Each structure stands twice: as C-alpha cells, then as structure tokens.
Amino acid sequence: MAVKDLWVFSEKTSLQAELLAGARTLAEATGGGVAAIVVGDETSAKAALAQGADKVFWLGEKADKLVEDFVPTIAGLVQSHKPCALLIGASKRGKAVAGRLGAALDTTVITDVKKFFVEGDVIQASHLIFGGGAVRVEKSATETMIATFGLGIFEPLAADPSRQGEIIQVPFIEPKTRWTLRERKPKPPSTVNLAAAKKVVCPGRGLQKKEDLDMIFELAGLLEAEVGATRPLCEGLDWLPRERYIGVSGAFIKPDLYLGIGVSGQAQHTVGITESRVVVAINKDEEAPLFAQADYGIVGDLYAIVPELIKALKARK
Ligand SMILES: Cc1cc2nc3c(=O)[nH]c(=O)nc-3n(C[C@H](O)[C@H](O)[C@H](O)COP(=O)(O)OP(=O)(O)OC[C@H]3O[C@@H](n4cnc5c(N)ncnc54)[C@H](O)[C@@H]3O)c2cc1C
C-alpha cells in the first residue's frame, strides 16, 4: 500500500490540532497530503487549514445533529477518496464515530494508538492491549486504516493563519436512524490540561479521605504543578473529576516531574507516566511497584511526609 493522504477528524479543536500535527509529520516524510474533516462553521474549517491541513472537507454546522449523525457522510467520503489513514480523536463522540465507521466500512479500528509510523511503505500503529499490560503493533488489512488517538500523543503545531488550502463543502447524508437529543446539561468548565503540564502531583488510594486532598492541592500549588490522580479517586470515590486521572483509560502525561503520593503503581496507571522525565514516589510500602519506576523514592507515611514537604517548600519561598 503506497502511503498517500492522511485524514484527521475530531470535533475537539485542540485534539484536531494535535492530530493534524501528527499527520503532517508523517505526510511530510512520505509525500502525502493532509486533510481534515470538519463539523462546524466556516471559521472552524479555516482554523483546520491554519493548524496544518492542506484540504478541508467541510460538513457544515452541527445544528440539531449529533456528531455521530455525520458517520454516513464521513463513510461516503472515505469510500470515494480512500485515504490511507483516518486519525480520529478519542473523545467520547470520536470513539462513537470510529466504531460506527468501522461497522459502516467493514473494517477494524485500532484504538488508543500511542505511536504511528511508516515502515517501508506501510503505516503501522502501536497501541496498548490487555488494559495496558502489553503493546501490539498493527498494520491495516484494509485500504484505509482507522485509528483513534487520545490527547498528548502529538505536539500541536503553532497555528499559521496564512496557510492556504482548499475547503470542500460536503452535503450531509441522512443516517438511517438518528439519536434523539432529549436534554443538554451544562458541565462545569474544566481548566485541567494534564497532557501539557510540566509537573504533576498524583495522589492515590493511599489518601484516607477527600479532605486530605487539600494538602495535595497545597503541595501542588507550591510546586506550581497540576494535580492528577489514580482512577479510584475519580471513578468510584468520585473525589476528583475524571479528566484528572492518568493511565490507560485516562490521560497520558509527559511532565518533567511526576510525584506519586500513595500510589501503588499498577500497570494501568503507570503506562500513562512512562514519558515523565523524573518520577518520584512516596509510599509506606517499600514493595510498591511504583518504586521500580521511580528515580527517587521515599518510603514512609504520606501523612508525615507531605506536611514536611509543604513546610520545606514554604520556607524556601
Ligand atoms: C481495565 C482497567 C483499566 C484501568 N485503568 C486505569 C487507569 O487508567 N488509571 C489508573 O490509575 N488506574 C486504572 N485502573 C485501576 C488500576 O488497576 C489500579 O487499581 C489503580 O491504579 C490503583 O490506584 P492506587 O494506586 O491509587 O490504589 P492502590 O493500588 O490501592 O494503592 C494505594 C497505595 O497507597 C499506599 N498507601 C496507603 N496508605 C499510605 C500512607 N499513609 N502513606 C503512604 N502510602 C500509603 C499503599 O501502600 C498502596 O501502595 C484500571 C483497571 C482496569 C481493570
């Protein structure tokens, strides 16, 4: 399969920018073009050109439709143009689109891709399987590889509004069945961007109660760090919002410093921190698996260590 055009789809502008950067790098190495499929107004279509697309397939505004309603339109485009890959942002909606596209086009979808590369003239994707316990490298058996990517896999390029490109309006193909939107509820706006954080303080189940997060946030404030978490704190205990958890089903981070506090270091969590430059672990159990991955470790009770760290950092200010 000769590597040709790479396409990108995400209804999230920030994720779209990252995917376009990834597609650009690959396309520049192989001589292919980069196209974005955009749902939104004309400004969004132009933004995709600025973010690195050579061409935009503009599906128009969402209006009363759901993102999934555009699947037949996207499937039609893929069938007629046959790009060699379609990179989809792994948001909730993006995953729904990817699954439905796989069914519509009778192809597999490679999910949670961590690396995307060309060997010979074949695109390959490496992704996590068995809940993050192993990595599998796959190539597509069909003409178009459909793959999903979370935040933080590619670095977005600086937007260049002077970039020119073609914007092609694509008529909407009505799906056979449509979801009915019953209600919209506002979600509290989130300012968390773990993927971009330079320092991350990550509490785990070693914390005994929600109020103890106060000292974690105080420590993070003094370190000018973002607060992440392990999954149990965000799903189950619900002490923190879900966008804060790190790991195979959460965020992948690349900070200069990761500080795990009361985190055991199960593989599903640690796959999300492997690109951290310095890993520090605080745990009262010296056998905790996180120590094996840590550059520095403190064996002891977090309830003694964290207040001491706070005191020391305050003294240095
Ligand atoms: C399919 C699947 C996907 C998953 N995805 C994710 C994911 O994306 N992210 C994720 O985080 N998890 C994920 N998990 C869950 C994961 O397997 C672990 O259960 C989880 O990461 C454990 O979180 P933890 O380290 O906070 O808790 P625990 O494993 O309970 O560890 C708590 C640690 O705190 C230490 N501790 C206790 N008290 C103190 C104290 N006073 N001072 C110091 N240390 C103390 C203990 O020694 C222990 O090591 C997933 C699981 C499955 C099955």
Short mmCIF file of C-alpha atoms and ligand atoms in Angstrom, two decimals:
data_model
loop_
_atom_site.label_atom_id
_atom_site.label_comp_id
_atom_site.label_asym_id
_atom_site.label_seq_id
_atom_site.Cartn_x
_atom_site.Cartn_y
_atom_site.Cartn_z
CA MET A 1 0.00 0.00 0.00
CA ALA A 2 1.54 3.28 -1.03
CA VAL A 3 1.32 5.94 1.67
CA LYS A 4 -0.79 8.79 0.35
CA ASP A 5 -3.23 11.09 2.04
CA LEU A 6 -3.80 11.15 5.76
CA TRP A 7 -7.09 12.41 7.12
CA VAL A 8 -7.99 13.70 10.53
CA PHE A 9 -11.28 14.01 12.35
CA SER A 10 -12.04 15.41 15.79
CA GLU A 11 -14.88 17.60 16.96
CA LYS A 12 -12.47 18.99 19.61
CA THR A 13 -10.30 21.78 18.21
CA SER A 14 -7.32 21.06 20.49
CA LEU A 15 -7.31 17.35 19.64
CA GLN A 16 -7.75 18.17 15.95
CA ALA A 17 -4.64 20.39 16.15
CA GLU A 18 -2.61 17.53 17.67
CA LEU A 19 -3.80 15.00 15.09
CA LEU A 20 -3.04 17.40 12.24
CA ALA A 21 0.49 17.84 13.58
CA GLY A 22 0.94 14.06 13.72
CA ALA A 23 -0.47 13.58 10.23
CA ARG A 24 1.72 16.44 8.91
CA THR A 25 4.92 14.86 10.22
CA LEU A 26 4.05 11.55 8.63
CA ALA A 27 2.84 13.08 5.37
CA GLU A 28 5.92 15.26 5.02
CA ALA A 29 8.11 12.21 5.44
CA THR A 30 6.19 10.28 2.80
CA GLY A 31 4.98 12.90 0.34
CA GLY A 32 1.26 12.54 1.07
CA GLY A 33 -1.29 15.29 1.74
CA VAL A 34 -3.22 16.05 4.93
CA ALA A 35 -6.95 16.67 5.04
CA ALA A 36 -9.28 17.48 7.94
CA ILE A 37 -12.94 16.58 8.13
CA VAL A 38 -14.60 19.45 9.94
CA VAL A 39 -18.02 19.81 11.52
CA GLY A 40 -18.65 23.43 12.48
CA ASP A 41 -18.81 26.89 10.99
CA GLU A 42 -16.56 28.26 8.26
CA THR A 43 -14.16 29.68 10.85
CA SER A 44 -13.58 26.15 12.16
CA ALA A 45 -12.84 24.98 8.61
CA LYS A 46 -10.27 27.77 8.17
CA ALA A 47 -8.80 27.00 11.60
CA ALA A 48 -8.03 23.45 10.41
CA LEU A 49 -6.02 24.88 7.49
CA ALA A 50 -4.11 27.08 9.94
CA GLN A 51 -3.44 24.04 12.12
CA GLY A 52 -1.80 22.16 9.26
CA ALA A 53 -4.43 20.73 6.88
CA ASP A 54 -3.86 21.09 3.12
CA LYS A 55 -7.52 20.49 2.45
CA VAL A 56 -10.73 20.57 4.48
CA PHE A 57 -13.85 18.51 3.91
CA TRP A 58 -16.37 20.83 5.49
CA LEU A 59 -19.51 19.03 6.63
CA GLY A 60 -21.22 22.22 7.80
CA GLU A 61 -22.60 23.17 11.18
CA LYS A 62 -23.81 20.61 13.68
CA ALA A 63 -27.09 22.47 14.38
CA ASP A 64 -29.59 19.91 15.75
CA LYS A 65 -27.44 16.92 14.80
CA LEU A 66 -25.12 14.83 16.96
CA VAL A 67 -21.56 14.24 15.84
CA GLU A 68 -22.42 10.55 15.25
CA ASP A 69 -25.06 11.59 12.71
CA PHE A 70 -22.23 12.52 10.33
CA VAL A 71 -20.98 8.92 10.09
CA PRO A 72 -22.67 8.10 6.72
CA THR A 73 -21.28 11.37 5.28
CA ILE A 74 -17.75 10.57 6.52
CA ALA A 75 -18.06 6.93 5.39
CA GLY A 76 -19.07 8.13 1.91
CA LEU A 77 -16.03 10.42 1.75
CA VAL A 78 -13.66 7.64 2.84
CA GLN A 79 -15.15 5.23 0.30
CA SER A 80 -14.76 7.63 -2.58
CA HIS A 81 -11.31 9.09 -1.75
CA LYS A 82 -9.67 6.13 0.01
CA PRO A 83 -7.13 7.97 2.20
CA CYS A 84 -4.51 5.63 3.61
CA ALA A 85 -5.38 6.58 7.18
CA LEU A 86 -8.09 8.35 9.12
CA LEU A 87 -6.93 9.57 12.53
CA ILE A 88 -9.82 10.13 14.92
CA GLY A 89 -9.65 11.98 18.25
CA ALA A 90 -10.57 9.59 21.06
CA SER A 91 -13.15 11.80 22.74
CA LYS A 92 -16.43 10.16 23.75
CA ARG A 93 -18.03 11.28 20.48
CA GLY A 94 -14.90 10.47 18.49
CA LYS A 95 -14.89 6.90 19.79
CA ALA A 96 -18.57 6.54 18.88
CA VAL A 97 -17.82 7.83 15.37
CA ALA A 98 -14.82 5.49 14.98
CA GLY A 99 -16.83 2.42 16.00
CA ARG A 100 -19.71 3.26 13.70
CA LEU A 101 -17.33 4.00 10.81
CA GLY A 102 -15.64 0.65 11.35
CA ALA A 103 -19.03 -1.04 11.06
CA ALA A 104 -20.11 1.05 8.07
CA LEU A 105 -16.86 0.43 6.18
CA ASP A 106 -16.46 -3.15 7.38
CA THR A 107 -13.01 -2.50 8.76
CA THR A 108 -11.32 -2.79 12.13
CA VAL A 109 -10.50 0.29 14.16
CA ILE A 110 -7.19 0.45 16.01
CA THR A 111 -7.85 2.14 19.32
CA ASP A 112 -5.71 4.09 21.80
CA VAL A 113 -2.76 4.42 19.44
CA LYS A 114 0.43 5.59 21.10
CA LYS A 115 2.81 5.53 18.11
CA PHE A 116 2.11 5.95 14.47
CA PHE A 117 4.87 5.34 11.94
CA VAL A 118 5.77 4.16 8.46
CA GLU A 119 7.92 1.12 7.79
CA GLY A 120 8.70 0.51 4.14
CA ASP A 121 5.56 1.99 2.64
CA VAL A 122 3.22 0.59 5.27
CA ILE A 123 1.62 2.62 8.02
CA GLN A 124 1.77 0.92 11.38
CA ALA A 125 0.28 1.77 14.71
CA SER A 126 1.34 0.57 18.11
CA HIS A 127 -1.29 0.53 20.80
CA LEU A 128 -1.94 -0.86 24.24
CA ILE A 129 -3.86 -4.06 24.78
CA PHE A 130 -4.89 -6.11 27.85
CA GLY A 131 -5.72 -2.96 29.83
CA GLY A 132 -2.25 -1.51 29.23
CA GLY A 133 -0.42 -4.75 30.06
CA ALA A 134 1.08 -5.15 26.56
CA VAL A 135 1.78 -3.24 23.37
CA ARG A 136 0.73 -4.51 19.96
CA VAL A 137 1.95 -3.18 16.61
CA GLU A 138 -0.58 -3.50 13.81
CA LYS A 139 -0.95 -2.59 10.19
CA SER A 140 -4.26 -2.26 8.46
CA ALA A 141 -5.52 -5.08 6.27
CA THR A 142 -7.86 -2.65 4.52
CA GLU A 143 -7.12 0.33 2.30
CA THR A 144 -7.85 2.90 4.98
CA MET A 145 -6.52 2.46 8.48
CA ILE A 146 -8.89 3.95 11.03
CA ALA A 147 -7.19 4.71 14.33
CA THR A 148 -8.09 6.64 17.46
CA PHE A 149 -5.72 8.86 19.44
CA GLY A 150 -6.10 10.47 22.85
CA LEU A 151 -4.71 13.83 23.91
CA GLY A 152 -0.95 14.29 24.22
CA ILE A 153 0.28 11.84 21.56
CA PHE A 154 1.37 14.57 19.14
CA GLU A 155 2.58 18.13 19.81
CA PRO A 156 0.30 20.63 18.04
CA LEU A 157 1.97 22.98 15.56
CA ALA A 158 1.73 26.73 16.10
CA ALA A 159 -1.36 27.86 14.14
CA ASP A 160 -0.43 29.70 10.95
CA PRO A 161 -3.42 31.73 9.68
CA SER A 162 -1.58 32.49 6.42
CA ARG A 163 -1.72 28.81 5.37
CA GLN A 164 -3.96 28.40 2.35
CA GLY A 165 -5.87 25.34 1.25
CA GLU A 166 -8.98 24.04 -0.37
CA ILE A 167 -12.28 23.95 1.58
CA ILE A 168 -14.70 21.48 0.03
CA GLN A 169 -18.33 21.63 1.15
CA VAL A 170 -19.75 18.15 1.59
CA PRO A 171 -23.52 17.53 1.55
CA PHE A 172 -24.95 15.80 4.62
CA ILE A 173 -26.07 12.19 4.15
CA GLU A 174 -29.02 11.47 6.40
CA PRO A 175 -28.34 8.43 8.62
CA LYS A 176 -30.88 5.59 8.54
CA THR A 177 -31.59 6.14 12.20
CA ARG A 178 -30.84 9.14 14.36
CA TRP A 179 -30.39 9.63 18.06
CA THR A 180 -32.87 11.96 19.65
CA LEU A 181 -31.34 14.61 21.83
CA ARG A 182 -33.51 14.78 24.96
CA GLU A 183 -31.66 17.25 27.12
CA ARG A 184 -28.39 19.14 27.49
CA LYS A 185 -26.93 19.84 30.92
CA PRO A 186 -24.06 22.25 31.47
CA LYS A 187 -20.86 20.65 32.66
CA PRO A 188 -18.61 22.68 34.98
CA PRO A 189 -15.84 24.09 32.78
CA SER A 190 -12.54 22.31 33.23
CA THR A 191 -9.17 24.01 33.28
CA VAL A 192 -7.23 20.77 33.69
CA ASN A 193 -4.70 20.03 30.97
CA LEU A 194 -2.60 17.18 32.26
CA ALA A 195 -1.11 16.44 28.86
CA ALA A 196 0.54 19.88 28.81
CA ALA A 197 1.55 20.02 32.50
CA LYS A 198 5.26 20.29 33.28
CA LYS A 199 4.80 19.00 36.84
CA VAL A 200 2.12 16.62 38.08
CA VAL A 201 1.34 15.70 41.67
CA CYS A 202 -0.68 12.50 41.70
CA PRO A 203 -2.47 11.27 44.82
CA GLY A 204 -3.66 7.68 45.01
CA ARG A 205 -5.76 5.46 47.19
CA GLY A 206 -3.24 5.95 50.00
CA LEU A 207 -5.29 9.04 50.90
CA GLN A 208 -7.85 8.22 53.54
CA LYS A 209 -10.46 10.87 52.92
CA LYS A 210 -11.47 13.53 50.43
CA GLU A 211 -10.48 16.40 52.75
CA ASP A 212 -6.88 15.15 52.60
CA LEU A 213 -6.80 16.38 49.02
CA ASP A 214 -6.42 19.88 50.47
CA MET A 215 -2.80 19.18 51.41
CA ILE A 216 -2.19 17.65 47.96
CA PHE A 217 -3.51 20.81 46.27
CA GLU A 218 -1.43 22.93 48.64
CA LEU A 219 1.70 20.96 47.75
CA ALA A 220 0.87 21.17 44.04
CA GLY A 221 0.37 24.95 44.36
CA LEU A 222 3.79 25.37 45.95
CA LEU A 223 5.38 23.26 43.22
CA GLU A 224 3.35 25.04 40.52
CA ALA A 225 2.14 21.60 39.49
CA GLU A 226 -1.13 20.23 38.13
CA VAL A 227 -3.00 17.64 40.21
CA GLY A 228 -3.59 14.27 38.55
CA ALA A 229 -4.94 11.14 40.25
CA THR A 230 -5.27 7.40 40.01
CA ARG A 231 -8.54 6.05 38.71
CA PRO A 232 -10.12 5.01 42.03
CA LEU A 233 -10.11 8.64 43.18
CA CYS A 234 -12.02 9.74 40.08
CA GLU A 235 -14.17 6.70 39.37
CA GLY A 236 -15.64 5.05 42.40
CA LEU A 237 -14.73 7.52 45.13
CA ASP A 238 -15.54 10.44 42.81
CA TRP A 239 -13.32 12.81 44.80
CA LEU A 240 -11.94 14.39 41.63
CA PRO A 241 -13.27 14.83 38.08
CA ARG A 242 -12.50 12.12 35.56
CA GLU A 243 -10.26 14.30 33.39
CA ARG A 244 -7.71 14.19 36.22
CA TYR A 245 -6.91 10.52 36.12
CA ILE A 246 -3.82 9.19 34.49
CA GLY A 247 -3.37 5.85 32.76
CA VAL A 248 -4.60 3.53 30.10
CA SER A 249 -8.17 4.73 30.37
CA GLY A 250 -7.23 8.28 31.37
CA ALA A 251 -4.58 10.81 30.35
CA PHE A 252 -1.04 10.12 29.11
CA ILE A 253 1.34 12.67 30.53
CA LYS A 254 4.87 13.86 29.69
CA PRO A 255 5.85 16.11 32.59
CA ASP A 256 9.34 16.95 33.79
CA LEU A 257 8.22 15.79 37.24
CA TYR A 258 5.64 13.21 38.32
CA LEU A 259 5.17 12.86 42.06
CA GLY A 260 3.04 9.86 43.05
CA ILE A 261 1.70 10.01 46.62
CA GLY A 262 0.10 6.85 48.00
CA VAL A 263 0.03 5.34 44.51
CA SER A 264 0.79 1.61 44.25
CA GLY A 265 1.90 1.75 40.59
CA GLN A 266 -0.34 -0.74 38.79
CA ALA A 267 0.40 -1.09 35.08
CA GLN A 268 -2.91 0.51 34.07
CA HIS A 269 -1.75 3.67 35.81
CA THR A 270 1.97 3.63 35.04
CA VAL A 271 1.57 3.28 31.26
CA GLY A 272 0.36 6.87 31.45
CA ILE A 273 3.54 8.18 33.09
CA THR A 274 6.31 6.40 31.17
CA GLU A 275 7.29 9.59 29.35
CA SER A 276 7.79 11.55 32.58
CA ARG A 277 11.37 12.79 32.94
CA VAL A 278 11.63 12.34 36.68
CA VAL A 279 9.37 10.06 38.70
CA VAL A 280 9.17 10.41 42.47
CA ALA A 281 7.19 8.02 44.66
CA ILE A 282 6.01 8.36 48.25
CA ASN A 283 4.62 5.13 49.65
CA LYS A 284 4.66 3.43 53.02
CA ASP A 285 5.09 0.03 51.37
CA GLU A 286 8.65 -0.41 50.14
CA GLU A 287 7.44 -3.19 47.83
CA ALA A 288 5.04 -0.86 45.99
CA PRO A 289 5.60 -1.39 42.22
CA LEU A 290 5.86 2.36 41.58
CA PHE A 291 9.28 2.36 43.27
CA ALA A 292 10.59 0.19 40.42
CA GLN A 293 9.81 3.00 38.00
CA ALA A 294 10.86 5.84 40.29
CA ASP A 295 14.03 7.94 40.04
CA TYR A 296 13.58 8.93 43.67
CA GLY A 297 11.53 7.18 46.33
CA ILE A 298 10.53 8.00 49.88
CA VAL A 299 9.35 5.05 51.94
CA GLY A 300 7.07 6.36 54.65
CA ASP A 301 3.68 7.65 55.69
CA LEU A 302 2.40 10.32 53.33
CA TYR A 303 0.65 11.98 56.27
CA ALA A 304 4.07 12.69 57.78
CA ILE A 305 5.95 13.38 54.53
CA VAL A 306 3.58 15.68 52.66
CA PRO A 307 3.26 18.22 55.53
CA GLU A 308 7.07 18.22 55.86
CA LEU A 309 7.44 18.88 52.13
CA ILE A 310 4.92 21.72 52.35
CA LYS A 311 6.83 23.21 55.30
CA ALA A 312 10.15 22.96 53.48
CA LEU A 313 8.79 24.48 50.27
CA LYS A 314 7.18 27.35 52.20
CA ALA A 315 10.47 28.00 53.96
CA ARG A 316 12.20 28.33 50.57
CA LYS A 317 9.69 30.89 49.22
C1 LIG B 1 -9.31 -2.19 32.52
C2 LIG B 1 -8.73 -1.37 33.62
C3 LIG B 1 -8.32 -0.08 33.34
C4 LIG B 1 -7.76 0.72 34.34
N1 LIG B 1 -7.34 1.97 34.01
C5 LIG B 1 -6.75 2.71 34.96
C6 LIG B 1 -6.21 4.00 34.63
O1 LIG B 1 -6.30 4.48 33.51
N2 LIG B 1 -5.62 4.69 35.63
C7 LIG B 1 -5.49 4.22 36.91
O2 LIG B 1 -4.92 4.93 37.76
N3 LIG B 1 -5.98 3.02 37.23
C8 LIG B 1 -6.60 2.26 36.29
N4 LIG B 1 -7.09 1.03 36.64
C9 LIG B 1 -7.01 0.63 38.06
C10 LIG B 1 -5.64 0.09 38.42
O3 LIG B 1 -5.57 -1.28 38.09
C11 LIG B 1 -5.37 0.25 39.92
O4 LIG B 1 -6.40 -0.36 40.64
C12 LIG B 1 -5.24 1.69 40.36
O5 LIG B 1 -4.34 2.39 39.56
C13 LIG B 1 -4.75 1.71 41.81
O6 LIG B 1 -4.82 3.00 42.28
P1 LIG B 1 -3.98 3.43 43.56
O7 LIG B 1 -2.53 3.21 43.31
O8 LIG B 1 -4.43 4.80 43.93
O9 LIG B 1 -4.55 2.47 44.72
P2 LIG B 1 -3.92 1.20 45.41
O10 LIG B 1 -3.48 0.20 44.43
O11 LIG B 1 -4.92 0.79 46.42
O12 LIG B 1 -2.62 1.75 46.13
C14 LIG B 1 -2.62 2.59 47.24
C15 LIG B 1 -1.19 2.71 47.70
O13 LIG B 1 -1.13 3.66 48.75
C16 LIG B 1 -0.17 3.21 49.70
N5 LIG B 1 -0.51 3.82 50.97
C17 LIG B 1 -1.58 3.58 51.76
N6 LIG B 1 -1.57 4.40 52.84
C18 LIG B 1 -0.44 5.14 52.74
C19 LIG B 1 0.14 6.14 53.55
N7 LIG B 1 -0.46 6.57 54.67
N8 LIG B 1 1.31 6.70 53.14
C20 LIG B 1 1.92 6.29 52.00
N9 LIG B 1 1.41 5.33 51.20
C21 LIG B 1 0.24 4.78 51.57
C22 LIG B 1 -0.31 1.69 49.70
O14 LIG B 1 0.88 1.10 50.16
C23 LIG B 1 -0.60 1.41 48.23
O15 LIG B 1 0.61 1.11 47.54
C24 LIG B 1 -7.64 0.22 35.67
C25 LIG B 1 -8.06 -1.07 35.94
C26 LIG B 1 -8.59 -1.86 34.94
C27 LIG B 1 -9.02 -3.25 35.27
#
